[in-house]
Amino acid sequence: MTGDLEVFALRMGMIAVLLGFVALVARWLRDSLRSPGATVMPRAGVEARLVVIAPGRSGLEPGAVLPVTRRLSVGRSEGNGLVLADPSVSARHAVLERRDGAWYVRDLGSTNGTLLDGHPVGGRPRRLRHGARLRFGAVVFEFREEGASAARFPGDAQQQAEEGEVHHQAGAAVAHERERYSGGGDEA
């Protein structure tokens, strides 16, 4: 009978260890999915920029400027060039790419969709223009092509000269753009 009791105790101990391990993994997964933040994998050859207008819960600051190279995948999973830790963004959400001298965005079948200037992108590539608004889930960016209309966006010349870094742009221009996007402000 003592042998049966020892086997029972060992089994209960193994179950306790297994449950502890499962709880630890569950906590780690919950914390990693919940923690806000966004990462950009810097690359040489910046050709365009994304300016954060509405960060959602991505951890980005409004006005942050992110570099875009020839091809940029956007999503919540770590394998993307732009990782947005916002629950409304799919693991593989969309891709931006430059082809034949023009920029395009394509949704990769995301749950909440990709919007270009308020219109759904869908699975077919849609052409991007300087100043276009891109929405990935709840995260909104303005697309800025390098060398296009620097006079339209004061302060861009210096930002365009600094490649591969995330910049923060403060001031009334960003506040005005955020207000305009959210529908607030005193527009006549």
PDB file of C-alpha atoms in Angstrom:
ATOM      1  CA  MET A   1       0.000   0.000   0.000  1.00  0.00           C
ATOM      2  CA  THR A   2       2.903   2.313   0.668  1.00  0.00           C
ATOM      3  CA  GLY A   3       4.011   1.863  -2.951  1.00  0.00           C
ATOM      4  CA  ASP A   4       0.589   2.957  -4.215  1.00  0.00           C
ATOM      5  CA  LEU A   5       0.724   6.036  -2.007  1.00  0.00           C
ATOM      6  CA  GLU A   6       4.187   6.949  -3.313  1.00  0.00           C
ATOM      7  CA  VAL A   7       3.066   6.540  -6.939  1.00  0.00           C
ATOM      8  CA  PHE A   8      -0.005   8.679  -6.233  1.00  0.00           C
ATOM      9  CA  ALA A   9       2.168  11.388  -4.597  1.00  0.00           C
ATOM     10  CA  LEU A  10       4.568  11.353  -7.554  1.00  0.00           C
ATOM     11  CA  ARG A  11       1.693  11.669 -10.006  1.00  0.00           C
ATOM     12  CA  MET A  12       0.203  14.587  -8.077  1.00  0.00           C
ATOM     13  CA  GLY A  13       3.625  16.235  -7.953  1.00  0.00           C
ATOM     14  CA  MET A  14       4.046  15.860 -11.712  1.00  0.00           C
ATOM     15  CA  ILE A  15       0.576  17.291 -12.301  1.00  0.00           C
ATOM     16  CA  ALA A  16       1.397  20.264 -10.042  1.00  0.00           C
ATOM     17  CA  VAL A  17       4.653  20.919 -11.919  1.00  0.00           C
ATOM     18  CA  LEU A  18       2.861  20.630 -15.263  1.00  0.00           C
ATOM     19  CA  LEU A  19       0.085  23.017 -14.171  1.00  0.00           C
ATOM     20  CA  GLY A  20       2.680  25.477 -12.867  1.00  0.00           C
ATOM     21  CA  PHE A  21       4.483  25.379 -16.207  1.00  0.00           C
ATOM     22  CA  VAL A  22       1.235  25.920 -18.137  1.00  0.00           C
ATOM     23  CA  ALA A  23       0.340  28.870 -15.860  1.00  0.00           C
ATOM     24  CA  LEU A  24       3.787  30.388 -16.383  1.00  0.00           C
ATOM     25  CA  VAL A  25       3.524  30.090 -20.183  1.00  0.00           C
ATOM     26  CA  ALA A  26      -0.022  31.509 -20.142  1.00  0.00           C
ATOM     27  CA  ARG A  27       1.112  34.504 -18.070  1.00  0.00           C
ATOM     28  CA  TRP A  28       4.076  35.113 -20.399  1.00  0.00           C
ATOM     29  CA  LEU A  29       1.811  34.975 -23.465  1.00  0.00           C
ATOM     30  CA  ARG A  30      -0.763  37.284 -21.872  1.00  0.00           C
ATOM     31  CA  ASP A  31       1.895  39.832 -20.903  1.00  0.00           C
ATOM     32  CA  SER A  32       3.608  39.756 -24.286  1.00  0.00           C
ATOM     33  CA  LEU A  33       0.315  40.272 -26.137  1.00  0.00           C
ATOM     34  CA  ARG A  34      -0.879  42.954 -23.751  1.00  0.00           C
ATOM     35  CA  SER A  35       2.296  45.044 -23.570  1.00  0.00           C
ATOM     36  CA  PRO A  36       1.976  48.064 -25.854  1.00  0.00           C
ATOM     37  CA  GLY A  37       4.770  48.918 -28.189  1.00  0.00           C
ATOM     38  CA  ALA A  38       5.843  49.048 -31.750  1.00  0.00           C
ATOM     39  CA  THR A  39       9.138  48.210 -33.284  1.00  0.00           C
ATOM     40  CA  VAL A  40      10.588  49.132 -36.616  1.00  0.00           C
ATOM     41  CA  MET A  41      13.343  47.113 -38.163  1.00  0.00           C
ATOM     42  CA  PRO A  42      15.614  49.855 -39.557  1.00  0.00           C
ATOM     43  CA  ARG A  43      17.002  49.342 -43.038  1.00  0.00           C
ATOM     44  CA  ALA A  44      19.229  51.324 -45.325  1.00  0.00           C
ATOM     45  CA  GLY A  45      17.681  53.078 -48.294  1.00  0.00           C
ATOM     46  CA  VAL A  46      14.721  54.848 -46.725  1.00  0.00           C
ATOM     47  CA  GLU A  47      12.434  55.915 -49.566  1.00  0.00           C
ATOM     48  CA  ALA A  48       9.302  57.022 -47.725  1.00  0.00           C
ATOM     49  CA  ARG A  49       8.004  57.636 -44.224  1.00  0.00           C
ATOM     50  CA  LEU A  50       4.918  56.883 -42.178  1.00  0.00           C
ATOM     51  CA  VAL A  51       3.887  59.600 -39.722  1.00  0.00           C
ATOM     52  CA  VAL A  52       1.795  58.409 -36.779  1.00  0.00           C
ATOM     53  CA  ILE A  53      -1.530  60.273 -36.674  1.00  0.00           C
ATOM     54  CA  ALA A  54      -3.588  58.037 -34.344  1.00  0.00           C
ATOM     55  CA  PRO A  55      -1.475  55.418 -32.528  1.00  0.00           C
ATOM     56  CA  GLY A  56      -4.316  53.265 -31.175  1.00  0.00           C
ATOM     57  CA  ARG A  57      -2.711  51.037 -28.535  1.00  0.00           C
ATOM     58  CA  SER A  58       0.483  50.493 -30.543  1.00  0.00           C
ATOM     59  CA  GLY A  59       2.723  52.303 -28.068  1.00  0.00           C
ATOM     60  CA  LEU A  60       3.798  54.816 -30.717  1.00  0.00           C
ATOM     61  CA  GLU A  61       3.630  58.538 -30.062  1.00  0.00           C
ATOM     62  CA  PRO A  62       1.545  60.786 -32.316  1.00  0.00           C
ATOM     63  CA  GLY A  63       3.925  62.495 -34.723  1.00  0.00           C
ATOM     64  CA  ALA A  64       6.523  59.698 -34.673  1.00  0.00           C
ATOM     65  CA  VAL A  65       8.100  59.286 -38.107  1.00  0.00           C
ATOM     66  CA  LEU A  66       8.909  55.748 -39.264  1.00  0.00           C
ATOM     67  CA  PRO A  67      11.154  54.896 -42.228  1.00  0.00           C
ATOM     68  CA  VAL A  68       9.810  52.855 -45.150  1.00  0.00           C
ATOM     69  CA  THR A  69      12.088  51.038 -47.570  1.00  0.00           C
ATOM     70  CA  ARG A  70      11.303  49.335 -50.871  1.00  0.00           C
ATOM     71  CA  ARG A  71       9.067  46.752 -49.130  1.00  0.00           C
ATOM     72  CA  LEU A  72       7.583  46.919 -45.632  1.00  0.00           C
ATOM     73  CA  SER A  73       5.336  44.306 -44.073  1.00  0.00           C
ATOM     74  CA  VAL A  74       3.035  45.570 -41.306  1.00  0.00           C
ATOM     75  CA  GLY A  75       1.488  43.473 -38.563  1.00  0.00           C
ATOM     76  CA  ARG A  76       1.446  42.390 -34.951  1.00  0.00           C
ATOM     77  CA  SER A  77       3.873  39.438 -35.245  1.00  0.00           C
ATOM     78  CA  GLU A  78       7.627  39.796 -34.846  1.00  0.00           C
ATOM     79  CA  GLY A  79       8.408  38.777 -38.428  1.00  0.00           C
ATOM     80  CA  ASN A  80       7.123  42.074 -39.860  1.00  0.00           C
ATOM     81  CA  GLY A  81       9.249  45.071 -40.776  1.00  0.00           C
ATOM     82  CA  LEU A  82       6.842  47.277 -38.799  1.00  0.00           C
ATOM     83  CA  VAL A  83       5.476  45.536 -35.705  1.00  0.00           C
ATOM     84  CA  LEU A  84       2.369  47.196 -34.229  1.00  0.00           C
ATOM     85  CA  ALA A  85       1.415  45.731 -30.838  1.00  0.00           C
ATOM     86  CA  ASP A  86      -2.207  46.833 -31.126  1.00  0.00           C
ATOM     87  CA  PRO A  87      -4.933  44.188 -30.714  1.00  0.00           C
ATOM     88  CA  SER A  88      -6.824  45.544 -33.754  1.00  0.00           C
ATOM     89  CA  VAL A  89      -3.831  44.812 -36.017  1.00  0.00           C
ATOM     90  CA  SER A  90      -3.555  41.301 -37.482  1.00  0.00           C
ATOM     91  CA  ALA A  91      -0.389  39.223 -37.200  1.00  0.00           C
ATOM     92  CA  ARG A  92       0.248  39.761 -40.933  1.00  0.00           C
ATOM     93  CA  HIS A  93      -1.862  42.809 -41.724  1.00  0.00           C
ATOM     94  CA  ALA A  94      -0.595  44.547 -44.880  1.00  0.00           C
ATOM     95  CA  VAL A  95       2.399  45.247 -47.061  1.00  0.00           C
ATOM     96  CA  LEU A  96       3.724  48.481 -48.588  1.00  0.00           C
ATOM     97  CA  GLU A  97       5.986  48.169 -51.603  1.00  0.00           C
ATOM     98  CA  ARG A  98       7.528  50.257 -54.330  1.00  0.00           C
ATOM     99  CA  ARG A  99       7.151  48.945 -57.886  1.00  0.00           C
ATOM    100  CA  ASP A 100       7.699  50.642 -61.222  1.00  0.00           C
ATOM    101  CA  GLY A 101       8.419  53.984 -59.556  1.00  0.00           C
ATOM    102  CA  ALA A 102       5.200  54.053 -57.491  1.00  0.00           C
ATOM    103  CA  TRP A 103       4.180  53.001 -53.978  1.00  0.00           C
ATOM    104  CA  TYR A 104       1.410  50.464 -53.331  1.00  0.00           C
ATOM    105  CA  VAL A 105      -0.383  49.063 -50.284  1.00  0.00           C
ATOM    106  CA  ARG A 106      -2.080  45.669 -50.148  1.00  0.00           C
ATOM    107  CA  ASP A 107      -4.094  44.107 -47.332  1.00  0.00           C
ATOM    108  CA  LEU A 108      -3.056  40.558 -46.459  1.00  0.00           C
ATOM    109  CA  GLY A 109      -6.512  39.370 -45.408  1.00  0.00           C
ATOM    110  CA  SER A 110      -6.454  41.172 -42.070  1.00  0.00           C
ATOM    111  CA  THR A 111      -9.391  40.884 -39.689  1.00  0.00           C
ATOM    112  CA  ASN A 112     -10.050  44.627 -39.334  1.00  0.00           C
ATOM    113  CA  GLY A 113      -8.919  45.641 -42.800  1.00  0.00           C
ATOM    114  CA  THR A 114      -6.625  48.286 -44.203  1.00  0.00           C
ATOM    115  CA  LEU A 115      -8.056  51.650 -45.232  1.00  0.00           C
ATOM    116  CA  LEU A 116      -6.511  54.055 -47.724  1.00  0.00           C
ATOM    117  CA  ASP A 117      -7.979  57.540 -47.328  1.00  0.00           C
ATOM    118  CA  GLY A 118     -11.027  55.970 -45.663  1.00  0.00           C
ATOM    119  CA  HIS A 119     -11.632  53.302 -48.330  1.00  0.00           C
ATOM    120  CA  PRO A 120     -10.975  49.553 -47.892  1.00  0.00           C
ATOM    121  CA  VAL A 121      -7.834  48.387 -49.679  1.00  0.00           C
ATOM    122  CA  GLY A 122      -8.676  44.703 -50.102  1.00  0.00           C
ATOM    123  CA  GLY A 123      -6.270  42.125 -51.481  1.00  0.00           C
ATOM    124  CA  ARG A 124      -5.356  44.044 -54.640  1.00  0.00           C
ATOM    125  CA  PRO A 125      -2.499  46.568 -54.553  1.00  0.00           C
ATOM    126  CA  ARG A 126      -3.698  50.180 -54.303  1.00  0.00           C
ATOM    127  CA  ARG A 127      -1.453  53.072 -55.280  1.00  0.00           C
ATOM    128  CA  LEU A 128      -0.245  55.380 -52.512  1.00  0.00           C
ATOM    129  CA  ARG A 129       0.176  59.106 -52.950  1.00  0.00           C
ATOM    130  CA  HIS A 130       2.129  61.576 -50.843  1.00  0.00           C
ATOM    131  CA  GLY A 131      -0.076  62.626 -47.922  1.00  0.00           C
ATOM    132  CA  ALA A 132      -2.396  59.579 -48.095  1.00  0.00           C
ATOM    133  CA  ARG A 133      -3.917  58.267 -44.856  1.00  0.00           C
ATOM    134  CA  LEU A 134      -3.352  54.596 -44.060  1.00  0.00           C
ATOM    135  CA  ARG A 135      -5.278  52.807 -41.337  1.00  0.00           C
ATOM    136  CA  PHE A 136      -4.185  49.380 -40.060  1.00  0.00           C
ATOM    137  CA  GLY A 137      -6.872  48.365 -37.553  1.00  0.00           C
ATOM    138  CA  ALA A 138      -7.028  51.319 -35.140  1.00  0.00           C
ATOM    139  CA  VAL A 139      -3.560  52.686 -36.011  1.00  0.00           C
ATOM    140  CA  VAL A 140      -3.501  55.589 -38.502  1.00  0.00           C
ATOM    141  CA  PHE A 141      -0.501  56.900 -40.439  1.00  0.00           C
ATOM    142  CA  GLU A 142       0.132  59.539 -43.070  1.00  0.00           C
ATOM    143  CA  PHE A 143       2.275  58.334 -45.970  1.00  0.00           C
ATOM    144  CA  ARG A 144       5.073  60.684 -47.063  1.00  0.00           C
ATOM    145  CA  GLU A 145       7.159  59.932 -50.105  1.00  0.00           C
ATOM    146  CA  GLU A 146      10.791  61.050 -50.047  1.00  0.00           C
ATOM    147  CA  GLY A 147      11.460  64.152 -52.080  1.00  0.00           C
ATOM    148  CA  ALA A 148       7.770  64.952 -52.570  1.00  0.00           C
ATOM    149  CA  SER A 149       6.546  68.418 -51.652  1.00  0.00           C
ATOM    150  CA  ALA A 150       8.855  69.259 -48.735  1.00  0.00           C
ATOM    151  CA  ALA A 151       7.249  72.701 -48.587  1.00  0.00           C
ATOM    152  CA  ARG A 152       3.909  71.078 -47.722  1.00  0.00           C
ATOM    153  CA  PHE A 153       5.341  69.585 -44.508  1.00  0.00           C
ATOM    154  CA  PRO A 154       7.688  72.014 -42.712  1.00  0.00           C
ATOM    155  CA  GLY A 155      10.599  70.309 -40.984  1.00  0.00           C
ATOM    156  CA  ASP A 156      10.692  67.302 -43.322  1.00  0.00           C
ATOM    157  CA  ALA A 157      14.015  68.202 -44.955  1.00  0.00           C
ATOM    158  CA  GLN A 158      15.950  67.456 -41.772  1.00  0.00           C
ATOM    159  CA  GLN A 159      13.933  64.291 -41.103  1.00  0.00           C
ATOM    160  CA  GLN A 160      14.519  63.049 -44.642  1.00  0.00           C
ATOM    161  CA  ALA A 161      18.268  63.441 -44.157  1.00  0.00           C
ATOM    162  CA  GLU A 162      18.263  61.148 -41.090  1.00  0.00           C
ATOM    163  CA  GLU A 163      17.679  57.564 -42.232  1.00  0.00           C
ATOM    164  CA  GLY A 164      16.753  54.489 -40.209  1.00  0.00           C
ATOM    165  CA  GLU A 165      15.581  56.146 -36.983  1.00  0.00           C
ATOM    166  CA  VAL A 166      12.219  56.800 -35.376  1.00  0.00           C
ATOM    167  CA  HIS A 167      11.725  60.542 -34.959  1.00  0.00           C
ATOM    168  CA  HIS A 168       9.260  62.487 -32.907  1.00  0.00           C
ATOM    169  CA  GLN A 169       7.803  65.599 -34.452  1.00  0.00           C
ATOM    170  CA  ALA A 170       6.144  67.999 -32.052  1.00  0.00           C
ATOM    171  CA  GLY A 171       4.193  71.109 -32.744  1.00  0.00           C
ATOM    172  CA  ALA A 172       1.012  72.522 -34.097  1.00  0.00           C
ATOM    173  CA  ALA A 173       1.156  70.739 -37.465  1.00  0.00           C
ATOM    174  CA  VAL A 174       0.838  67.290 -35.890  1.00  0.00           C
ATOM    175  CA  ALA A 175      -1.797  68.476 -33.411  1.00  0.00           C
ATOM    176  CA  HIS A 176      -3.760  70.007 -36.275  1.00  0.00           C
ATOM    177  CA  GLU A 177      -3.522  66.782 -38.311  1.00  0.00           C
ATOM    178  CA  ARG A 178      -4.662  64.675 -35.343  1.00  0.00           C
ATOM    179  CA  GLU A 179      -7.551  67.058 -34.727  1.00  0.00           C
ATOM    180  CA  ARG A 180      -8.501  67.025 -38.389  1.00  0.00           C
ATOM    181  CA  TYR A 181      -8.464  63.230 -38.472  1.00  0.00           C
ATOM    182  CA  SER A 182     -10.543  62.843 -35.311  1.00  0.00           C
ATOM    183  CA  GLY A 183     -13.137  65.304 -36.592  1.00  0.00           C
ATOM    184  CA  GLY A 184     -12.388  67.964 -33.984  1.00  0.00           C
ATOM    185  CA  GLY A 185     -11.162  71.472 -34.497  1.00  0.00           C
ATOM    186  CA  ASP A 186     -12.605  74.736 -35.713  1.00  0.00           C
ATOM    187  CA  GLU A 187     -12.693  74.358 -39.470  1.00  0.00           C
ATOM    188  CA  ALA A 188     -14.747  76.953 -41.293  1.00  0.00           C
TER     189      ALA A 188
END
